[in-house]
Short mmCIF file of C-alpha atoms and ligand atoms in Angstrom, two decimals:
data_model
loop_
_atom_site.label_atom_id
_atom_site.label_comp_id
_atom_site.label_asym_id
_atom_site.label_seq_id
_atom_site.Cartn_x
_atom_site.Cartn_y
_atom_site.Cartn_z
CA UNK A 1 -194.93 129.06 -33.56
CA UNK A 2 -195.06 132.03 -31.71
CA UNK A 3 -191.76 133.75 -29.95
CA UNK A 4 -192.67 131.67 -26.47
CA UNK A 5 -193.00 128.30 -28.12
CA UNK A 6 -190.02 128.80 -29.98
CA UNK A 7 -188.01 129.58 -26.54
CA UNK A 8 -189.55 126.18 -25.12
CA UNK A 9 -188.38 124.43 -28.40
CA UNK A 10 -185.13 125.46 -28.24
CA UNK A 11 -184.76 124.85 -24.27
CA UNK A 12 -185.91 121.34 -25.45
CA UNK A 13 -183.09 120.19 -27.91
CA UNK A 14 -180.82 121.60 -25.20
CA UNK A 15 -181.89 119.56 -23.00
CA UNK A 16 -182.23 116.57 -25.29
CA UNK A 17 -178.61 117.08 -25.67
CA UNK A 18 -177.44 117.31 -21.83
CA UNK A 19 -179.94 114.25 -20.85
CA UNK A 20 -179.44 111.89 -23.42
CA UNK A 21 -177.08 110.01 -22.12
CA UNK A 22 -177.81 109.58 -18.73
CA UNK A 23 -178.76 105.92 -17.53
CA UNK A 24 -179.41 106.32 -13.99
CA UNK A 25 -183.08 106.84 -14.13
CA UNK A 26 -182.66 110.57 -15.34
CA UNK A 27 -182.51 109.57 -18.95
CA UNK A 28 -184.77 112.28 -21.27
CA UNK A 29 -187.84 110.20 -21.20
CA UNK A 30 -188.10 111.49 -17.07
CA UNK A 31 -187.42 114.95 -18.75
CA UNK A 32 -190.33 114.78 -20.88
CA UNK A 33 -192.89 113.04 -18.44
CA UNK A 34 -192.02 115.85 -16.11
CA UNK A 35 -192.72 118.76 -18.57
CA UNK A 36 -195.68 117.21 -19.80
CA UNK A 37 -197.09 116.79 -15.73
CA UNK A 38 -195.82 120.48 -15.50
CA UNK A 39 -197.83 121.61 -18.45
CA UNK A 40 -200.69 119.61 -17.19
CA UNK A 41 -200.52 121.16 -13.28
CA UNK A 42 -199.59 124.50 -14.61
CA UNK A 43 -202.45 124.97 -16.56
CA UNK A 44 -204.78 124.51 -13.36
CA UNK A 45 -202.23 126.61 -11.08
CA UNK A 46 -202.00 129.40 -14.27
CA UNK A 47 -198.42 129.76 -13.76
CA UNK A 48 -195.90 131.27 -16.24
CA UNK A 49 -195.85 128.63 -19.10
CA UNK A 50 -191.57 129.65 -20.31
CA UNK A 51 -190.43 129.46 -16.69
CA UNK A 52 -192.43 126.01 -15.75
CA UNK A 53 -191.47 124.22 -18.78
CA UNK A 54 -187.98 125.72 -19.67
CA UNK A 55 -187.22 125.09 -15.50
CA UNK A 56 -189.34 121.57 -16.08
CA UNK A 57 -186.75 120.88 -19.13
CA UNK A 58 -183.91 121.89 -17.82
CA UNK A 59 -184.13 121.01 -13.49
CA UNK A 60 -181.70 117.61 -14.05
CA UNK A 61 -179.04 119.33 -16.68
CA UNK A 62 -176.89 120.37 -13.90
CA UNK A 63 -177.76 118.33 -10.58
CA UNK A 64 -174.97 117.01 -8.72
CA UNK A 65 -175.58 113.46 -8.66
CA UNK A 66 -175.17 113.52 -12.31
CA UNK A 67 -172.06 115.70 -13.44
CA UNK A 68 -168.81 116.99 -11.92
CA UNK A 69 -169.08 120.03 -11.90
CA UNK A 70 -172.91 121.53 -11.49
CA UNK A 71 -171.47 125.11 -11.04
CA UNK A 72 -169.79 124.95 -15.21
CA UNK A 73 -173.13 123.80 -16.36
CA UNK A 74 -175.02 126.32 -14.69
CA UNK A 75 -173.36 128.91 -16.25
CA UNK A 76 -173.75 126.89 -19.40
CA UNK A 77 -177.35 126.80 -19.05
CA UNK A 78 -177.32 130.94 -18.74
CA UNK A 79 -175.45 131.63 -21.46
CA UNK A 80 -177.61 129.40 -23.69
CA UNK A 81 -180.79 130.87 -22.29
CA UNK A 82 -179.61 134.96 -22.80
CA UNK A 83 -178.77 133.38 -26.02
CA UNK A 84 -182.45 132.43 -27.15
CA UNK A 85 -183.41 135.90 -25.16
CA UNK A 86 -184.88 135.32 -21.79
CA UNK A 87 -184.39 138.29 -19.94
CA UNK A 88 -182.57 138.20 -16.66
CA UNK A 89 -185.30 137.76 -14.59
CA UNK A 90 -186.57 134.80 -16.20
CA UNK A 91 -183.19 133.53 -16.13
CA UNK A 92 -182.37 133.92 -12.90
CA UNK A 93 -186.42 132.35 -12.05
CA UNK A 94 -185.65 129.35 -13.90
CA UNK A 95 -182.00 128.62 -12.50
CA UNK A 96 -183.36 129.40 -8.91
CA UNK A 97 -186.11 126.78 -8.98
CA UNK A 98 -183.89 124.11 -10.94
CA UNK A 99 -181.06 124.82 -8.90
CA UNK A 100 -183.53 124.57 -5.42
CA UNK A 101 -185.96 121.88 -6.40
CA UNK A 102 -184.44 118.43 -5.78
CA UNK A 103 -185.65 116.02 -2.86
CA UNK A 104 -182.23 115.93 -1.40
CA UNK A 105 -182.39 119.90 -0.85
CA UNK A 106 -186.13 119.33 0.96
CA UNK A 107 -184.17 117.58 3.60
CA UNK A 108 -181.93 120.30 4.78
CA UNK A 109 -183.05 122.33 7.80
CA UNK A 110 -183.91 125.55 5.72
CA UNK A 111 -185.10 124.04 2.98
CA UNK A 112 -185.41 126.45 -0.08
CA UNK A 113 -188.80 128.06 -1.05
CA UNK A 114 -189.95 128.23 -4.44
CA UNK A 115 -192.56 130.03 -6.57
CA UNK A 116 -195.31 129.01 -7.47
CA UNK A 117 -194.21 128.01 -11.20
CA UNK A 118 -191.01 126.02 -8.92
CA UNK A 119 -193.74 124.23 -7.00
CA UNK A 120 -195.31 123.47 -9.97
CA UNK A 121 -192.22 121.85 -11.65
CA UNK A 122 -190.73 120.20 -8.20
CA UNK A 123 -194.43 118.38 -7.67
CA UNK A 124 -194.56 117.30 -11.64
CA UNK A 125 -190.96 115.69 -10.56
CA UNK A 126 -191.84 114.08 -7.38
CA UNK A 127 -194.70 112.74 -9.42
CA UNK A 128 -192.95 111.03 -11.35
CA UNK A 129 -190.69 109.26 -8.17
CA UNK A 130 -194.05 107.36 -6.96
CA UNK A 131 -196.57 105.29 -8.96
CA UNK A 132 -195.26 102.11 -11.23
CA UNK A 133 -193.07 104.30 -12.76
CA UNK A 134 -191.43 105.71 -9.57
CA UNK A 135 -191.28 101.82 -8.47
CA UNK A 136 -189.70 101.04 -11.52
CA UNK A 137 -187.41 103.88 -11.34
CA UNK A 138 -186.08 103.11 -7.72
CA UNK A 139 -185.60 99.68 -9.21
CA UNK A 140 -183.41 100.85 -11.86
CA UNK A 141 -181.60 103.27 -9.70
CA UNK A 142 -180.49 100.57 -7.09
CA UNK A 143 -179.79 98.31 -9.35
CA UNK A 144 -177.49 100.90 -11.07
CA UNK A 145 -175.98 101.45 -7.51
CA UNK A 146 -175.73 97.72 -6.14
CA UNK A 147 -178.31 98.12 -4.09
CA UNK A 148 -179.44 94.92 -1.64
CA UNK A 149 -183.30 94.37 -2.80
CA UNK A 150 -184.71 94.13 0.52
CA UNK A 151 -183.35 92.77 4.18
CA UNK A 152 -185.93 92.77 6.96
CA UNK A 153 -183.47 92.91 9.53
CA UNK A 154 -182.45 96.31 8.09
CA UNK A 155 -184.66 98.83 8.96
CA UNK A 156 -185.41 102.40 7.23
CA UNK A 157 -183.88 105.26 7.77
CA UNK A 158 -185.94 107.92 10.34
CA UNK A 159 -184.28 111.20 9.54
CA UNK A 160 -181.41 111.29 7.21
CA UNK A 161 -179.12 114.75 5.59
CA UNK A 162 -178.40 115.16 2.55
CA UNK A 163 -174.83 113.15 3.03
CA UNK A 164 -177.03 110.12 4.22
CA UNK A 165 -179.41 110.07 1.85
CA UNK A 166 -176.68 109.46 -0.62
CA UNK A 167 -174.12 107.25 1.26
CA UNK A 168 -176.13 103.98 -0.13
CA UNK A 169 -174.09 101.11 1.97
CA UNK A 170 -176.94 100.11 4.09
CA UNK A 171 -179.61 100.72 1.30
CA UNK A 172 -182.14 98.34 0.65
CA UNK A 173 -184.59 99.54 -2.42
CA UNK A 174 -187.53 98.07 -0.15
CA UNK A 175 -186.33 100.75 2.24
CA UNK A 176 -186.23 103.46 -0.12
CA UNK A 177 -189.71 103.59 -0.05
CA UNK A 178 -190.26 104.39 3.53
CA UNK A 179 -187.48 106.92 3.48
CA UNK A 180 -188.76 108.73 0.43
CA UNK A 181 -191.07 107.35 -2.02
CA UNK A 182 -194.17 107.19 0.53
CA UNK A 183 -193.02 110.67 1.91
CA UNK A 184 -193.63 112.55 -1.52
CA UNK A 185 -197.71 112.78 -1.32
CA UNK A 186 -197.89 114.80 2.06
CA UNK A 187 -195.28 116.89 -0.07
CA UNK A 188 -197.12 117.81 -2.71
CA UNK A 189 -197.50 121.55 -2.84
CA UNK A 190 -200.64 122.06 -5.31
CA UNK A 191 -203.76 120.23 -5.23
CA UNK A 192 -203.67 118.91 -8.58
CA UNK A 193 -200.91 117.02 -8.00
CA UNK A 194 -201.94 115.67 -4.53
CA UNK A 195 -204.98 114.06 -5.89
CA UNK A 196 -203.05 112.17 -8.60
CA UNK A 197 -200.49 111.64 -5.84
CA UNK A 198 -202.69 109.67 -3.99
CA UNK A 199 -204.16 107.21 -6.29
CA UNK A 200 -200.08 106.52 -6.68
CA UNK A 201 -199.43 106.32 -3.48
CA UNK A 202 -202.28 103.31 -2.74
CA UNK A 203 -200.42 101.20 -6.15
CA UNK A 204 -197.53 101.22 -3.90
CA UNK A 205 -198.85 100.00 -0.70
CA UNK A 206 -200.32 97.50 -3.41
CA UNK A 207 -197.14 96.72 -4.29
CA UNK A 208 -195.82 96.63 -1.21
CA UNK A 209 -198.30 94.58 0.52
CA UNK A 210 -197.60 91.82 -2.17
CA UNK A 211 -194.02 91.71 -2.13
CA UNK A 212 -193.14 91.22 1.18
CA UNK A 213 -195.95 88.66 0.86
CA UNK A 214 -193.73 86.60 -1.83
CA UNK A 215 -190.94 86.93 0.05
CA UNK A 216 -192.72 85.47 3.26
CA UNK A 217 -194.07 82.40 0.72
CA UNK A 218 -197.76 83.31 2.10
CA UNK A 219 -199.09 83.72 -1.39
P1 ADP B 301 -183.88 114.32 -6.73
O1 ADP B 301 -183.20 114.47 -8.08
O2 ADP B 301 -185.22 114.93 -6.62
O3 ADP B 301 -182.98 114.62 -5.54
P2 ADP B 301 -183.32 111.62 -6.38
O4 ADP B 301 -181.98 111.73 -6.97
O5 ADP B 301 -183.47 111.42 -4.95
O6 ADP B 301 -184.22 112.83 -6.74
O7 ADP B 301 -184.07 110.47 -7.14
C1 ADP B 301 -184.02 110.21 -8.50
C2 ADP B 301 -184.68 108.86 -8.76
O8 ADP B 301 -183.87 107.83 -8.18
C3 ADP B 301 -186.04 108.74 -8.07
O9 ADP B 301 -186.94 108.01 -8.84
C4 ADP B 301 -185.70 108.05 -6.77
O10 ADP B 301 -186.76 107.37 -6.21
C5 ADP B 301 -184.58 107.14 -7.16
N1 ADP B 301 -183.69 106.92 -6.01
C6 ADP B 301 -183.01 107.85 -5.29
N2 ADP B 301 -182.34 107.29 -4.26
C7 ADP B 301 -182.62 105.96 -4.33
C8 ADP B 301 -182.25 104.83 -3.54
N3 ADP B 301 -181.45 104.94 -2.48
N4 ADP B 301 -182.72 103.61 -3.91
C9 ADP B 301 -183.53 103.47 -4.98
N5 ADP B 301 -183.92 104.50 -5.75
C10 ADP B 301 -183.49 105.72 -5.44
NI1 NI B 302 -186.00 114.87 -12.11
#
């Protein structure tokens, strides 16, 4: 293993050890489908292979849906990369994109821009939102969060903050797909991803298509 692989190893079991225990949909299998998507775009987009996969590894440690206090585990994550010797530069890359990549931050009115090795990792995550395993995801998630399966008469959200997109009274997980899931394609940044995007994207009209067909007893 050279010096670079060894980083990525090390920023793995870290991460193995922050994610494990998650059960909201962010458990460490997400983790690893998203650095393996990473590796996969990054490899066509040539970006920076530490900073995609150690930011790929490490963009859920610290995101506010999941733990108290995001701020303490930032610093957390620092100290633990100076002490497998990043520089400060790569530090400060890596905790930028992780810190700036998440849907919810897209939806502010300046929303953050990232590098091209952030694009990379923010795409590889979105990726993994959409597609049977994004549909299975946003099943798991609302049925984490008592979400209603679906209500007609409740319609989807046009434009929503950041506070909205969390406050999950109203939410159907039917209507999360309008107000996100079928967003993410258009969103892609790199054209790797967009083409895989898009053979995701027509499973869930699929999907789609046939469920509200059940539920109307037409097939
Ligand atoms: P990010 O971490 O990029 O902000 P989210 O927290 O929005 O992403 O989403 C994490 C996972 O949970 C995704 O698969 C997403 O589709 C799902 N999810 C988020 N909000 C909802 C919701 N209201 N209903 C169902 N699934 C959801
Ligand atoms: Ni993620």
């Amino acid at each position: 293993m050279n010096n670079t692989e060894q980083q990525i190893k090390l920023i793995h079991d870290f991460s193995y050890q922050k994610m494990s225990a998650d059960h909201t949909g962010h458990n460490f299998d997400h983790i690893e489908r998203v650095v393996k998507m990473a590796n996969r775009i990054s490899q066509q987009e040539k970006t920076d292979k530490l900073i995609t996969l150690g930011a790929a590894y490490l963009h859920d440690v610290a995101d506010d849906k999941l733990v108290d206090d995001p701020a303490k585990l930032e610093s957390e994550i620092r100290d633990f990369l100076k002490s497998i010797q990043l520089d400060n530069d790569q530090i400060d890359e890596i905790m930028y994109i992780t810190h700036n990549l998440s849907f919810s931050k897209s939806l502010s009115k300046n929303p953050p821009k990232l590098s091209l090795a952030g694009q990379v990792v923010q795409d590889a995550d979105r990726l993994d939102a959409i597609g049977a395993i994004g549909i299975t995801r946003a099943i798991y998630y609302g049925g984490a969060n008592a979400e209603t399966i679906y209500d007609p008469t409740i319609k989807p959200r046009e434009k929503m903050n950041k506070a909205e997109y969390r406050n999950l009274d109203n939410e159907t997980i039917i209507n999360h797909f309008y107000e996100k899931l079928l967003k993410l394609t258009s969103m892609m940044n790199t054209t790797t991803a967009k083409k895989i995007a898009l053979h995701r994207q027509q499973f869930m009209y699929e999907f789609l298509n046939e469920f509200k067909s059940e539920w109307l007893s037409e097939i």
